[in-house]
Amino acid sequence: MPDRESRATDAPESDSERRRRRARFLRELAEARALRDRVQPRRAKAARLRHAMRMRTFRW
């Protein structure tokens, strides 16, 4: 029965660990995007303009 008990106690921890890993991934992704925008400002501006155009023409 110890296996069943460990599984019951691991479930909340695995969920919090998943959230922690996801938060770290999203932080690193945002950092990578910021770095890319600093390194390639022209491409970043073009991407911003394309995104703005997409959002303007999007229908709800």
PDB file of C-alpha atoms in Angstrom:
ATOM      1  CA  MET A   1       0.000   0.000   0.000  1.00  0.00           C
ATOM      2  CA  PRO A   2       2.892   2.517   0.268  1.00  0.00           C
ATOM      3  CA  ASP A   3       2.769   2.895  -3.514  1.00  0.00           C
ATOM      4  CA  ARG A   4      -0.828   4.099  -3.362  1.00  0.00           C
ATOM      5  CA  GLU A   5       0.012   6.590  -0.578  1.00  0.00           C
ATOM      6  CA  SER A   6       3.000   8.012  -2.450  1.00  0.00           C
ATOM      7  CA  ARG A   7       0.874   8.485  -5.557  1.00  0.00           C
ATOM      8  CA  ALA A   8      -1.759  10.343  -3.527  1.00  0.00           C
ATOM      9  CA  THR A   9       0.829  12.695  -2.040  1.00  0.00           C
ATOM     10  CA  ASP A  10       2.683  13.174  -5.360  1.00  0.00           C
ATOM     11  CA  ALA A  11      -0.358  14.390  -7.277  1.00  0.00           C
ATOM     12  CA  PRO A  12      -0.481  17.946  -5.832  1.00  0.00           C
ATOM     13  CA  GLU A  13       3.312  18.224  -5.953  1.00  0.00           C
ATOM     14  CA  SER A  14       3.456  17.125  -9.579  1.00  0.00           C
ATOM     15  CA  ASP A  15       0.811  19.734 -10.413  1.00  0.00           C
ATOM     16  CA  SER A  16       2.770  22.472  -8.675  1.00  0.00           C
ATOM     17  CA  GLU A  17       5.970  21.221 -10.303  1.00  0.00           C
ATOM     18  CA  ARG A  18       4.257  21.402 -13.698  1.00  0.00           C
ATOM     19  CA  ARG A  19       3.177  24.979 -12.979  1.00  0.00           C
ATOM     20  CA  ARG A  20       6.721  25.851 -11.883  1.00  0.00           C
ATOM     21  CA  ARG A  21       8.198  24.374 -15.061  1.00  0.00           C
ATOM     22  CA  ARG A  22       5.590  26.158 -17.196  1.00  0.00           C
ATOM     23  CA  ALA A  23       6.281  29.493 -15.491  1.00  0.00           C
ATOM     24  CA  ARG A  24      10.027  29.035 -16.029  1.00  0.00           C
ATOM     25  CA  PHE A  25       9.436  28.153 -19.690  1.00  0.00           C
ATOM     26  CA  LEU A  26       7.248  31.227 -20.249  1.00  0.00           C
ATOM     27  CA  ARG A  27       9.823  33.471 -18.550  1.00  0.00           C
ATOM     28  CA  GLU A  28      12.589  32.092 -20.766  1.00  0.00           C
ATOM     29  CA  LEU A  29      10.393  32.468 -23.851  1.00  0.00           C
ATOM     30  CA  ALA A  30       9.660  36.108 -23.042  1.00  0.00           C
ATOM     31  CA  GLU A  31      13.358  36.712 -22.414  1.00  0.00           C
ATOM     32  CA  ALA A  32      14.267  35.126 -25.752  1.00  0.00           C
ATOM     33  CA  ARG A  33      11.683  37.243 -27.575  1.00  0.00           C
ATOM     34  CA  ALA A  34      12.978  40.409 -25.908  1.00  0.00           C
ATOM     35  CA  LEU A  35      16.542  39.500 -26.878  1.00  0.00           C
ATOM     36  CA  ARG A  36      15.490  38.824 -30.483  1.00  0.00           C
ATOM     37  CA  ASP A  37      13.659  42.162 -30.607  1.00  0.00           C
ATOM     38  CA  ARG A  38      16.763  43.985 -29.377  1.00  0.00           C
ATOM     39  CA  VAL A  39      19.040  42.186 -31.826  1.00  0.00           C
ATOM     40  CA  GLN A  40      16.758  42.566 -34.867  1.00  0.00           C
ATOM     41  CA  PRO A  41      14.743  45.769 -34.365  1.00  0.00           C
ATOM     42  CA  ARG A  42      13.630  46.035 -37.993  1.00  0.00           C
ATOM     43  CA  ARG A  43      12.245  42.507 -38.038  1.00  0.00           C
ATOM     44  CA  ALA A  44      10.581  43.091 -34.661  1.00  0.00           C
ATOM     45  CA  LYS A  45       8.907  46.253 -35.938  1.00  0.00           C
ATOM     46  CA  ALA A  46       7.673  44.450 -39.046  1.00  0.00           C
ATOM     47  CA  ALA A  47       6.303  41.642 -36.873  1.00  0.00           C
ATOM     48  CA  ARG A  48       4.508  44.179 -34.646  1.00  0.00           C
ATOM     49  CA  LEU A  49       2.963  45.842 -37.696  1.00  0.00           C
ATOM     50  CA  ARG A  50       1.854  42.478 -39.138  1.00  0.00           C
ATOM     51  CA  HIS A  51       0.312  41.509 -35.812  1.00  0.00           C
ATOM     52  CA  ALA A  52      -1.496  44.854 -35.562  1.00  0.00           C
ATOM     53  CA  MET A  53      -2.868  44.408 -39.088  1.00  0.00           C
ATOM     54  CA  ARG A  54      -4.046  40.894 -38.244  1.00  0.00           C
ATOM     55  CA  MET A  55      -5.779  42.164 -35.140  1.00  0.00           C
ATOM     56  CA  ARG A  56      -7.473  45.000 -37.023  1.00  0.00           C
ATOM     57  CA  THR A  57      -8.856  42.672 -39.677  1.00  0.00           C
ATOM     58  CA  PHE A  58      -9.879  39.929 -37.254  1.00  0.00           C
ATOM     59  CA  ARG A  59     -13.651  39.460 -36.939  1.00  0.00           C
ATOM     60  CA  TRP A  60     -15.138  38.405 -33.616  1.00  0.00           C
TER      61      TRP A  60
END
